[in-house]
Amino acid sequence: MTRVVISVGGSVLIPSLDAHRLKEWAKSLITLTKAGIQIFAVVGGGGEARRYIDACREIGLDEASSDEIGIQVTRINAALLIGALKEHAYPAVVTSYIEAKTAAISGKIVVMGGVTPGQTTDAVAAVLAEEVGASMMINMTAIDGIYTADPKKDASAKKHDLLSPQGLIDLIMKEKMTAGSNMVIDLVAAKIAERSGIPLVVIDGRNPALIENALLKGEFAGTIVGEKKIMFPIV
Ligand code: UTP
């Protein structure tokens, strides 16, 4: 069975508790499962995690302990997604890669959040993709691909259709020098994508249906990080 790891940014799954898109996401993930794809969803913390982390900083908590609180928020978001997926999801939020592999035996959608301080859920998704032998890792966040520069700051920035893993690492390193920059993928995830050779695909997560369009209909408009293009649809 084709295995796909999807990193669902908290910012697109649960922009806020009032404005969540849990039902839409559940519908898309269930459609992919019914098409014969084993889905592993790694859920981010989004705005709620950021608010908790800001409160941690205000009270003088160190960064790693603040990360631990961020991880708890990703797991609450993961639990909400499980709630929306109902019987289609493995019922518990898994907290390690080995648990994720065990849960996958059920054939249901496996959902997890963060794992360890010092990274984001992008890195979790990249490691999980390696451990479960996924055919790709898909990052669904609030942008439609990876650009040559930050499109908010540079009007001449162009979207990459295909970018090598080394090209992505170079881009992240360059971006890091600019204060306040916010890279689409974290460096740990990029390094793992490079060593595993598993393609990393960026799709606009603001519309969950775009993942169905890419994987099932072949309508893809994001960025592929890898050595060669992927033939969509995949099933
Ligand atoms: P996210 O993965 O959501 O980070 O984790 P993010 O950059 O805010 O991503 P989006 O906006 O949801 O796409 C939230 C926070 O949880 C901690 C980090 O502090 C991170 O910023 N975290 C998460 C970890 O420390 N380790 C993990 O494995 C995951």
Coordinates of N, CA and C and ligand atoms in Angstrom, one line a residue:
M1 N 0.8 -1.2 0.0 CA 0.0 0.0 0.0 C 0.9 1.3 0.0
T2 N 0.5 2.2 -0.8 CA 1.3 3.5 -0.9 C 1.2 4.2 0.4
R3 N 2.3 4.6 1.0 CA 2.2 5.4 2.3 C 2.7 6.8 2.0
V4 N 1.9 7.7 2.6 CA 2.2 9.1 2.4 C 2.1 9.8 3.8
V5 N 3.1 10.6 4.1 CA 3.1 11.4 5.3 C 2.8 12.8 5.0
I6 N 1.7 13.3 5.7 CA 1.3 14.7 5.4 C 1.5 15.5 6.7
S7 N 2.3 16.6 6.5 CA 2.5 17.5 7.6 C 1.4 18.6 7.4
V8 N 0.5 18.7 8.3 CA -0.6 19.6 8.2 C -0.3 20.8 9.2
G9 N 0.0 21.9 8.7 CA 0.3 23.1 9.6 C -0.9 23.4 10.4
G10 N -0.6 23.7 11.7 CA -1.7 24.2 12.6 C -2.4 25.4 12.0
S11 N -1.6 26.2 11.4 CA -2.1 27.5 10.8 C -3.2 27.2 9.7
V12 N -3.2 26.1 9.1 CA -4.2 25.8 8.1 C -5.3 24.8 8.6
L13 N -5.0 24.0 9.6 CA -6.0 23.1 10.2 C -6.9 23.8 11.2
I14 N -6.2 24.5 12.1 CA -6.9 25.2 13.1 C -6.4 26.7 13.2
P15 N -6.7 27.5 12.2 CA -6.2 28.9 12.3 C -6.6 29.5 13.7
S16 N -7.8 29.2 14.2 CA -8.1 29.5 15.6 C -9.2 28.6 16.0
L17 N -9.5 28.5 17.3 CA -10.5 27.5 17.7 C -11.8 27.9 17.1
D18 N -12.1 29.2 16.8 CA -13.3 29.5 16.2 C -13.3 29.2 14.7
A19 N -12.2 29.4 14.1 CA -12.1 29.3 12.6 C -11.3 28.0 12.2
H20 N -11.7 26.9 12.7 CA -11.0 25.7 12.3 C -11.5 25.1 11.1
R21 N -10.7 24.2 10.4 CA -11.2 23.6 9.2 C -11.1 22.1 9.3
L22 N -11.4 21.6 10.5 CA -11.3 20.2 10.9 C -12.1 19.3 10.0
K23 N -13.3 19.6 9.7 CA -14.2 18.8 9.0 C -13.8 18.6 7.5
E24 N -13.3 19.8 7.0 CA -12.9 19.7 5.6 C -11.6 18.9 5.4
W25 N -10.7 19.0 6.4 CA -9.5 18.2 6.4 C -9.8 16.8 6.5
A26 N -10.7 16.4 7.4 CA -11.1 15.0 7.7 C -11.6 14.4 6.4
K27 N -12.5 15.2 5.7 CA -13.1 14.7 4.4 C -12.0 14.4 3.4
S28 N -11.1 15.3 3.2 CA -10.0 15.1 2.3 C -9.1 13.9 2.6
L29 N -8.8 13.7 3.9 CA -7.9 12.6 4.3 C -8.7 11.3 4.2
I30 N -9.9 11.3 4.5 CA -10.7 10.0 4.3 C -10.8 9.7 2.8
T31 N -11.0 10.7 2.0 CA -11.1 10.4 0.5 C -9.8 9.7 0.0
L32 N -8.6 10.2 0.5 CA -7.3 9.6 0.1 C -7.2 8.2 0.6
T33 N -7.7 8.0 1.9 CA -7.6 6.6 2.4 C -8.5 5.6 1.6
K34 N -9.7 6.1 1.2 CA -10.6 5.3 0.4 C -10.0 5.0 -0.9
A35 N -9.1 5.8 -1.4 CA -8.5 5.6 -2.7 C -7.3 4.6 -2.6
G36 N -7.0 4.2 -1.3 CA -6.0 3.2 -1.2 C -4.6 3.7 -0.7
I37 N -4.6 4.9 -0.1 CA -3.3 5.5 0.4 C -3.3 5.4 1.9
Q38 N -2.2 4.8 2.4 CA -2.1 4.8 3.9 C -1.6 6.2 4.3
I39 N -2.4 6.9 5.1 CA -2.1 8.3 5.5 C -1.5 8.4 6.9
F40 N -0.4 9.1 7.0 CA 0.1 9.5 8.4 C 0.0 11.0 8.4
A41 N -0.7 11.5 9.3 CA -0.9 13.0 9.4 C -0.1 13.5 10.6
V42 N 0.8 14.5 10.4 CA 1.5 15.1 11.5 C 1.0 16.5 11.6
V43 N 0.4 16.8 12.8 CA -0.3 18.1 13.0 C 0.5 19.1 13.7
G44 N 0.5 20.3 13.2 CA 1.3 21.4 13.8 C 0.5 22.1 14.9
G45 N 1.2 23.1 15.5 CA 0.6 23.8 16.6 C -0.2 25.1 16.3
G46 N 0.2 25.7 15.2 CA -0.5 26.9 14.7 C -0.5 28.1 15.7
G47 N -1.5 28.9 15.6 CA -1.6 30.1 16.4 C -1.7 29.8 17.9
E48 N -2.4 28.8 18.2 CA -2.5 28.4 19.7 C -1.1 28.1 20.3
A49 N -0.3 27.4 19.6 CA 1.0 27.0 20.1 C 1.8 28.3 20.3
R50 N 1.7 29.2 19.3 CA 2.5 30.5 19.4 C 2.0 31.3 20.6
R51 N 0.7 31.3 20.8 CA 0.2 32.0 22.0 C 0.8 31.4 23.3
Y52 N 0.8 30.1 23.4 CA 1.3 29.5 24.6 C 2.8 29.8 24.7
I53 N 3.5 29.7 23.6 CA 5.0 29.9 23.7 C 5.3 31.4 24.1
D54 N 4.5 32.3 23.6 CA 4.7 33.7 24.0 C 4.5 33.8 25.5
A55 N 3.5 33.1 26.0 CA 3.2 33.2 27.5 C 4.4 32.6 28.2
C56 N 5.0 31.5 27.7 CA 6.2 30.9 28.3 C 7.3 31.9 28.4
R57 N 7.5 32.6 27.3 CA 8.7 33.6 27.3 C 8.4 34.7 28.3
E58 N 7.2 35.1 28.4 CA 6.8 36.2 29.3 C 7.1 35.8 30.7
I59 N 6.9 34.5 31.1 CA 7.2 34.1 32.4 C 8.7 33.6 32.6
G60 N 9.5 33.8 31.6 CA 10.9 33.5 31.7 C 11.3 32.0 31.5
L61 N 10.4 31.2 30.9 CA 10.7 29.8 30.7 C 11.8 29.7 29.6
D62 N 12.7 28.7 29.8 CA 13.7 28.5 28.8 C 13.1 28.0 27.5
E63 N 13.8 28.0 26.4 CA 13.3 27.7 25.0 C 12.9 26.2 24.9
A64 N 13.7 25.3 25.5 CA 13.4 23.9 25.3 C 12.1 23.5 26.1
S65 N 11.9 24.1 27.3 CA 10.7 23.9 28.1 C 9.5 24.5 27.4
S66 N 9.7 25.6 26.7 CA 8.6 26.2 25.9 C 8.3 25.3 24.7
D67 N 9.3 24.7 24.1 CA 9.1 23.7 23.0 C 8.2 22.6 23.5
E68 N 8.4 22.1 24.8 CA 7.7 21.0 25.3 C 6.2 21.4 25.4
I69 N 5.9 22.7 25.7 CA 4.5 23.1 25.8 C 3.9 23.2 24.4
G70 N 4.8 23.7 23.4 CA 4.4 23.7 22.0 C 4.0 22.3 21.5
I71 N 4.8 21.3 22.0 CA 4.5 19.9 21.6 C 3.1 19.5 22.1
Q72 N 2.8 19.9 23.4 CA 1.5 19.5 23.9 C 0.4 20.1 23.1
V73 N 0.6 21.3 22.6 CA -0.5 21.9 21.8 C -0.7 21.2 20.5
T74 N 0.5 20.8 19.9 CA 0.3 20.0 18.6 C -0.5 18.7 18.9
R75 N -0.3 18.1 20.0 CA -1.0 16.9 20.3 C -2.5 17.1 20.6
I76 N -2.8 18.3 21.2 CA -4.2 18.6 21.3 C -4.9 18.8 20.0
N77 N -4.2 19.5 19.1 CA -4.7 19.7 17.7 C -4.8 18.3 17.0
A78 N -3.8 17.4 17.2 CA -3.9 16.1 16.6 C -5.1 15.3 17.2
A79 N -5.4 15.5 18.5 CA -6.6 14.8 19.0 C -7.9 15.3 18.4
L80 N -7.9 16.7 18.1 CA -9.1 17.2 17.5 C -9.3 16.6 16.1
L81 N -8.2 16.5 15.4 CA -8.3 15.9 14.0 C -8.8 14.4 14.1
I82 N -8.3 13.7 15.1 CA -8.8 12.3 15.3 C -10.3 12.3 15.5
G83 N -10.7 13.3 16.3 CA -12.1 13.4 16.6 C -12.9 13.6 15.3
A84 N -12.4 14.5 14.5 CA -13.1 14.7 13.2 C -13.1 13.5 12.2
L85 N -12.0 12.8 12.3 CA -11.9 11.6 11.4 C -12.7 10.4 11.8
K86 N -13.2 10.5 13.1 CA -14.0 9.4 13.7 C -13.4 8.0 13.5
E87 N -14.1 7.0 13.0 CA -13.6 5.6 13.0 C -12.5 5.4 11.9
H88 N -12.3 6.5 11.1 CA -11.3 6.3 10.1 C -9.8 6.5 10.6
A89 N -9.8 7.0 11.9 CA -8.4 7.3 12.5 C -8.1 6.2 13.5
Y90 N -6.8 5.9 13.7 CA -6.4 5.2 14.9 C -6.8 6.1 16.1
P91 N -7.4 5.5 17.1 CA -8.0 6.4 18.1 C -7.1 7.2 19.0
A92 N -5.8 6.9 19.1 CA -5.0 7.7 20.0 C -4.0 8.5 19.2
V93 N -3.6 9.6 19.8 CA -2.5 10.4 19.3 C -1.2 9.7 19.5
V94 N -0.4 9.3 18.5 CA 0.8 8.5 18.8 C 1.9 9.5 19.1
T95 N 2.8 9.1 20.0 CA 3.8 10.0 20.5 C 5.3 9.6 20.1
S96 N 5.4 8.5 19.3 CA 6.7 8.1 18.9 C 6.6 7.5 17.5
Y97 N 7.7 7.4 16.8 CA 7.7 6.8 15.5 C 7.4 5.3 15.5
I98 N 7.9 4.6 16.5 CA 7.6 3.2 16.7 C 6.1 2.9 16.9
E99 N 5.5 3.8 17.7 CA 4.0 3.7 17.9 C 3.3 4.0 16.7
A100 N 3.8 4.9 15.8 CA 3.1 5.2 14.6 C 3.1 4.0 13.7
K101 N 4.3 3.3 13.7 CA 4.4 2.1 12.8 C 3.4 1.0 13.3
T102 N 3.3 0.9 14.6 CA 2.5 -0.1 15.2 C 1.0 0.2 14.9
A103 N 0.7 1.5 15.0 CA -0.7 1.9 14.8 C -1.1 1.7 13.3
A104 N -0.1 1.8 12.4 CA -0.4 1.7 11.0 C -0.9 0.3 10.6
I105 N -0.6 -0.7 11.5 CA -1.1 -2.1 11.2 C -2.6 -2.1 11.1
S106 N -3.3 -1.1 11.9 CA -4.8 -1.1 11.9 C -5.3 -0.7 10.5
G107 N -4.5 -0.1 9.6 CA -4.9 0.4 8.3 C -5.6 1.7 8.4
K108 N -5.7 2.2 9.6 CA -6.4 3.5 9.7 C -5.5 4.7 9.6
I109 N -6.0 5.9 9.6 CA -5.2 7.1 9.5 C -4.5 7.3 10.8
V110 N -3.1 7.4 10.8 CA -2.4 7.6 12.0 C -2.1 9.1 12.2
V111 N -2.3 9.6 13.4 CA -2.2 11.0 13.6 C -1.2 11.3 14.8
M112 N -0.3 12.2 14.5 CA 0.6 12.5 15.6 C 1.0 14.0 15.6
G113 N 1.6 14.5 16.7 CA 2.0 15.9 16.7 C 3.5 15.9 16.8
G114 N 4.0 16.8 17.7 CA 5.5 16.9 17.9 C 6.0 15.8 18.7
V115 N 7.4 15.7 18.7 CA 8.1 14.6 19.4 C 9.1 15.1 20.4
T116 N 10.0 16.0 19.9 CA 11.1 16.4 20.7 C 11.5 17.9 20.5
P117 N 11.9 18.5 21.6 CA 12.2 20.0 21.5 C 13.3 20.3 20.4
G118 N 13.3 21.6 20.0 CA 14.4 22.0 19.1 C 14.1 21.8 17.6
Q119 N 12.8 21.5 17.3 CA 12.5 21.3 15.9 C 11.0 21.7 15.7
T120 N 10.4 21.5 14.5 CA 9.0 21.7 14.3 C 8.4 20.3 13.8
T121 N 7.1 20.3 13.6 CA 6.5 19.1 13.1 C 6.9 18.7 11.7
D122 N 7.5 19.7 10.9 CA 8.1 19.3 9.6 C 9.2 18.2 9.8
A123 N 10.0 18.4 10.8 CA 11.1 17.4 11.0 C 10.5 16.1 11.4
V124 N 9.4 16.1 12.3 CA 8.7 14.9 12.6 C 8.2 14.1 11.4
A125 N 7.6 14.9 10.5 CA 7.1 14.3 9.3 C 8.2 13.7 8.4
A126 N 9.3 14.4 8.3 CA 10.4 13.9 7.5 C 11.0 12.6 8.1
V127 N 11.2 12.5 9.4 CA 11.7 11.3 10.1 C 10.7 10.2 9.9
L128 N 9.4 10.5 10.1 CA 8.3 9.5 10.0 C 8.3 8.9 8.6
A129 N 8.5 9.8 7.6 CA 8.5 9.3 6.2 C 9.6 8.3 6.0
E130 N 10.8 8.6 6.6 CA 11.9 7.6 6.5 C 11.5 6.3 7.2
E131 N 11.0 6.4 8.4 CA 10.8 5.2 9.2 C 9.7 4.3 8.6
V132 N 8.7 4.9 8.0 CA 7.6 4.0 7.4 C 7.8 3.8 5.9
G133 N 8.9 4.2 5.4 CA 9.1 4.0 3.9 C 8.1 4.7 3.1
A134 N 7.7 5.9 3.4 CA 6.7 6.6 2.6 C 7.2 7.0 1.2
S135 N 6.3 7.0 0.3 CA 6.7 7.4 -1.1 C 6.9 8.9 -1.2
M136 N 6.3 9.7 -0.3 CA 6.6 11.1 -0.3 C 6.1 11.7 1.0
M137 N 6.7 12.9 1.3 CA 6.2 13.6 2.5 C 5.6 14.9 1.9
I138 N 4.4 15.2 2.4 CA 3.7 16.4 1.8 C 3.6 17.5 2.9
N139 N 4.1 18.7 2.6 CA 3.9 19.7 3.6 C 2.8 20.7 3.2
M140 N 1.8 20.7 4.0 CA 0.6 21.6 3.7 C 0.6 22.7 4.7
T141 N 0.9 23.9 4.1 CA 1.0 25.1 5.0 C 0.4 26.3 4.3
A142 N 0.5 27.5 4.9 CA -0.2 28.6 4.3 C 0.6 29.3 3.2
I143 N 1.2 28.5 2.3 CA 1.8 29.1 1.1 C 1.7 28.1 0.0
D144 N 1.8 28.5 -1.3 CA 1.5 27.5 -2.4 C 2.8 26.9 -3.0
G145 N 3.9 27.1 -2.3 CA 5.2 26.5 -2.8 C 6.4 27.2 -2.2
I146 N 7.6 26.7 -2.7 CA 8.8 27.4 -2.2 C 9.3 28.3 -3.3
Y147 N 9.6 29.5 -2.8 CA 10.0 30.6 -3.7 C 11.5 30.9 -3.7
T148 N 12.0 31.5 -4.7 CA 13.4 31.9 -4.8 C 13.8 32.8 -3.7
A149 N 12.8 33.6 -3.2 CA 13.0 34.5 -2.1 C 11.7 34.7 -1.4
D150 N 11.6 35.4 -0.3 CA 10.4 35.6 0.4 C 9.4 36.5 -0.4
P151 N 8.3 35.9 -1.0 CA 7.5 36.7 -1.9 C 6.8 37.9 -1.2
K152 N 6.8 37.9 0.1 CA 6.2 39.0 0.8 C 7.1 40.2 0.8
K153 N 8.4 39.9 0.7 CA 9.4 41.0 0.7 C 10.0 41.3 -0.7
D154 N 9.9 40.3 -1.6 CA 10.6 40.5 -2.9 C 9.6 40.2 -4.0
A155 N 9.2 41.2 -4.7 CA 8.1 41.1 -5.7 C 8.6 40.2 -6.9
S156 N 10.0 40.1 -7.1 CA 10.5 39.4 -8.2 C 10.6 37.9 -7.9
A157 N 10.3 37.5 -6.6 CA 10.4 36.1 -6.2 C 9.6 35.1 -7.1
K158 N 10.2 34.0 -7.5 CA 9.5 33.0 -8.4 C 9.4 31.7 -7.6
K159 N 8.3 31.0 -8.0 CA 8.0 29.7 -7.3 C 8.9 28.6 -8.0
H160 N 9.5 27.8 -7.2 CA 10.2 26.6 -7.8 C 9.2 25.5 -8.1
D161 N 9.3 24.9 -9.3 CA 8.5 23.7 -9.6 C 9.2 22.5 -9.0
L162 N 10.6 22.5 -9.2 CA 11.4 21.4 -8.8 C 12.7 22.0 -8.2
L163 N 13.0 21.6 -7.0 CA 14.2 22.1 -6.2 C 14.9 20.9 -5.7
S164 N 16.2 20.9 -5.8 CA 17.0 19.8 -5.2 C 17.1 20.0 -3.7
P165 N 17.2 18.9 -2.9 CA 17.3 19.0 -1.5 C 18.4 20.0 -1.1
Q166 N 19.6 19.9 -1.8 CA 20.7 20.8 -1.5 C 20.3 22.3 -1.8
G167 N 19.5 22.5 -2.8 CA 19.0 23.8 -3.2 C 18.1 24.3 -2.0
L168 N 17.3 23.5 -1.5 CA 16.4 23.9 -0.3 C 17.3 24.3 0.9
I169 N 18.3 23.4 1.2 CA 19.2 23.7 2.3 C 19.8 25.1 2.1
D170 N 20.4 25.3 0.9 CA 21.0 26.6 0.6 C 20.1 27.8 0.9
L171 N 18.8 27.6 0.4 CA 17.8 28.6 0.6 C 17.5 28.9 2.0
I172 N 17.4 27.8 2.8 CA 17.1 28.0 4.3 C 18.2 28.7 5.0
M173 N 19.5 28.3 4.6 CA 20.6 29.0 5.2 C 20.7 30.5 4.9
K174 N 20.4 30.8 3.6 CA 20.4 32.2 3.2 C 19.3 33.0 3.9
E175 N 18.1 32.4 4.0 CA 17.0 33.1 4.7 C 17.3 33.3 6.1
K176 N 18.0 32.4 6.8 CA 18.2 32.5 8.2 C 19.0 33.8 8.6
M177 N 19.7 34.3 7.6 CA 20.5 35.5 7.9 C 19.6 36.8 8.0
T178 N 18.4 36.7 7.4 CA 17.5 37.8 7.5 C 16.7 37.8 8.7
A179 N 16.7 38.8 9.5 CA 16.0 38.8 10.8 C 14.5 38.7 10.5
G180 N 13.8 37.9 11.3 CA 12.4 37.8 11.2 C 11.9 36.9 10.0
S181 N 12.8 36.3 9.3 CA 12.3 35.5 8.2 C 11.6 34.2 8.7
N182 N 10.7 33.7 7.9 CA 9.9 32.5 8.3 C 9.9 31.5 7.2
M183 N 10.8 30.6 7.2 CA 11.0 29.6 6.1 C 9.9 28.6 6.1
V184 N 9.5 28.1 4.9 CA 8.4 27.2 4.8 C 8.7 25.8 5.5
I185 N 9.9 25.4 5.4 CA 10.4 24.1 5.9 C 11.5 24.3 6.9
D186 N 11.5 23.5 8.0 CA 12.7 23.7 8.9 C 13.9 22.9 8.4
L187 N 15.1 23.3 8.8 CA 16.3 22.8 8.3 C 16.5 21.3 8.6
V188 N 16.0 20.9 9.8 CA 16.1 19.4 10.1 C 15.4 18.6 9.1
A189 N 14.2 19.1 8.7 CA 13.4 18.4 7.7 C 14.1 18.3 6.4
A190 N 14.7 19.5 6.0 CA 15.4 19.5 4.7 C 16.6 18.6 4.7
K191 N 17.3 18.5 5.8 CA 18.5 17.6 5.9 C 18.0 16.1 5.8
I192 N 16.9 15.8 6.4 CA 16.4 14.4 6.4 C 15.9 14.1 5.0
A193 N 15.3 15.0 4.4 CA 14.8 14.8 3.0 C 16.0 14.5 2.1
E194 N 17.1 15.2 2.4 CA 18.3 15.0 1.5 C 18.8 13.6 1.7
R195 N 18.9 13.2 3.0 CA 19.6 11.9 3.2 C 18.7 10.7 2.8
S196 N 17.4 10.9 3.0 CA 16.5 9.8 2.7 C 16.2 9.6 1.2
G197 N 16.3 10.7 0.5 CA 15.9 10.7 -0.9 C 14.4 10.6 -1.1
I198 N 13.6 10.8 0.0 CA 12.2 10.8 -0.2 C 11.7 12.2 -0.6
P199 N 11.0 12.3 -1.7 CA 10.6 13.6 -2.1 C 9.7 14.3 -1.1
L200 N 9.9 15.6 -1.0 CA 9.2 16.5 -0.1 C 8.4 17.4 -1.0
V201 N 7.1 17.4 -0.8 CA 6.2 18.1 -1.7 C 5.5 19.2 -0.9
V202 N 5.5 20.4 -1.5 CA 4.8 21.5 -0.8 C 3.5 21.9 -1.6
I203 N 2.4 21.8 -0.9 CA 1.1 22.1 -1.5 C 0.4 23.1 -0.6
D204 N -0.4 24.0 -1.2 CA -1.1 25.1 -0.5 C -2.1 24.4 0.4
G205 N -1.9 24.5 1.7 CA -2.8 23.9 2.7 C -4.1 24.7 3.0
R206 N -4.2 25.9 2.5 CA -5.3 26.7 2.8 C -6.6 26.2 2.2
N207 N -6.4 25.3 1.2 CA -7.5 24.6 0.6 C -7.2 23.1 0.6
P208 N -7.8 22.3 1.6 CA -7.5 20.9 1.8 C -7.7 20.1 0.5
A209 N -8.7 20.5 -0.3 CA -9.0 19.7 -1.5 C -7.9 19.6 -2.5
L210 N -6.9 20.6 -2.3 CA -5.8 20.6 -3.3 C -4.9 19.3 -3.2
I211 N -4.9 18.7 -2.0 CA -4.2 17.4 -1.9 C -4.9 16.3 -2.6
E212 N -6.2 16.3 -2.6 CA -6.9 15.3 -3.4 C -6.6 15.6 -4.9
N213 N -6.7 16.8 -5.3 CA -6.5 17.2 -6.7 C -5.1 16.7 -7.2
A214 N -4.1 16.8 -6.3 CA -2.7 16.4 -6.7 C -2.6 14.9 -6.8
L215 N -3.0 14.2 -5.6 CA -2.7 12.8 -5.5 C -3.6 12.0 -6.3
L216 N -4.9 12.4 -6.5 CA -5.9 11.6 -7.2 C -6.2 12.0 -8.6
K217 N -6.1 13.4 -8.9 CA -6.4 13.8 -10.2 C -5.2 14.3 -11.0
G218 N -4.1 14.4 -10.4 CA -2.9 14.8 -11.2 C -2.8 16.3 -11.4
E219 N -3.6 17.1 -10.6 CA -3.6 18.6 -10.7 C -2.7 19.1 -9.6
F220 N -1.4 19.3 -10.0 CA -0.4 19.7 -9.0 C 0.2 21.1 -9.3
A221 N 0.2 22.0 -8.3 CA 0.7 23.3 -8.6 C 1.7 23.8 -7.6
G222 N 2.3 22.9 -6.8 CA 3.2 23.3 -5.7 C 4.6 23.1 -6.1
T223 N 5.5 22.8 -5.1 CA 6.9 22.6 -5.3 C 7.3 21.2 -4.9
I224 N 8.1 20.5 -5.8 CA 8.7 19.2 -5.4 C 10.2 19.4 -5.0
V225 N 10.5 19.0 -3.8 CA 11.9 19.0 -3.4 C 12.4 17.6 -3.6
G226 N 13.3 17.4 -4.6 CA 13.8 16.1 -4.9 C 14.7 16.2 -6.1
E227 N 15.1 15.0 -6.6 CA 16.0 15.0 -7.7 C 15.2 15.0 -9.0
K228 N 14.0 14.5 -9.0 CA 13.2 14.5 -10.2 C 11.7 14.7 -10.0
K229 N 11.0 15.1 -11.0 CA 9.5 15.3 -10.8 C 8.8 14.0 -10.5
I230 N 7.6 14.2 -9.8 CA 6.8 13.0 -9.5 C 5.7 13.0 -10.5
M231 N 5.3 11.8 -10.9 CA 4.1 11.7 -11.8 C 2.8 11.6 -10.9
F232 N 2.1 12.7 -11.0 CA 0.8 12.7 -10.4 C -0.3 12.4 -11.4
P233 N -1.4 11.7 -11.1 CA -1.8 11.2 -9.8 C -0.9 10.0 -9.4
I234 N -0.9 9.7 -8.1 CA -0.1 8.6 -7.6 C -0.8 7.3 -7.5
V235 N -2.1 7.3 -7.5 CA -2.9 6.0 -7.5 C -3.8 5.9 -8.7
Ligands
UTP1 P1 4.8 23.5 14.7 O1 5.4 22.3 13.9 O2 3.4 23.8 14.5 O3 5.6 24.8 14.3 O4 5.1 23.3 16.2 P2 5.2 26.0 13.5 O5 6.5 26.5 12.9 O6 4.4 26.9 14.3 O7 4.3 25.4 12.2 P3 2.8 25.7 11.7 O8 2.6 27.2 11.7 O9 1.9 25.0 12.6 O10 2.9 25.1 10.3 C1 4.8 24.3 17.2 C2 5.9 24.4 18.2 O11 6.0 23.2 19.0 C3 7.4 22.9 19.2 C4 8.2 24.1 18.7 O12 8.3 25.1 19.7 C5 7.3 24.6 17.5 O13 7.5 25.9 17.2 N1 7.7 21.6 18.7 C6 7.0 21.0 17.7 C7 8.9 21.0 19.1 O14 9.6 21.5 19.9 N2 9.2 19.7 18.6 C8 8.5 19.1 17.7 O15 8.8 17.9 17.4 C9 7.3 19.7 17.3

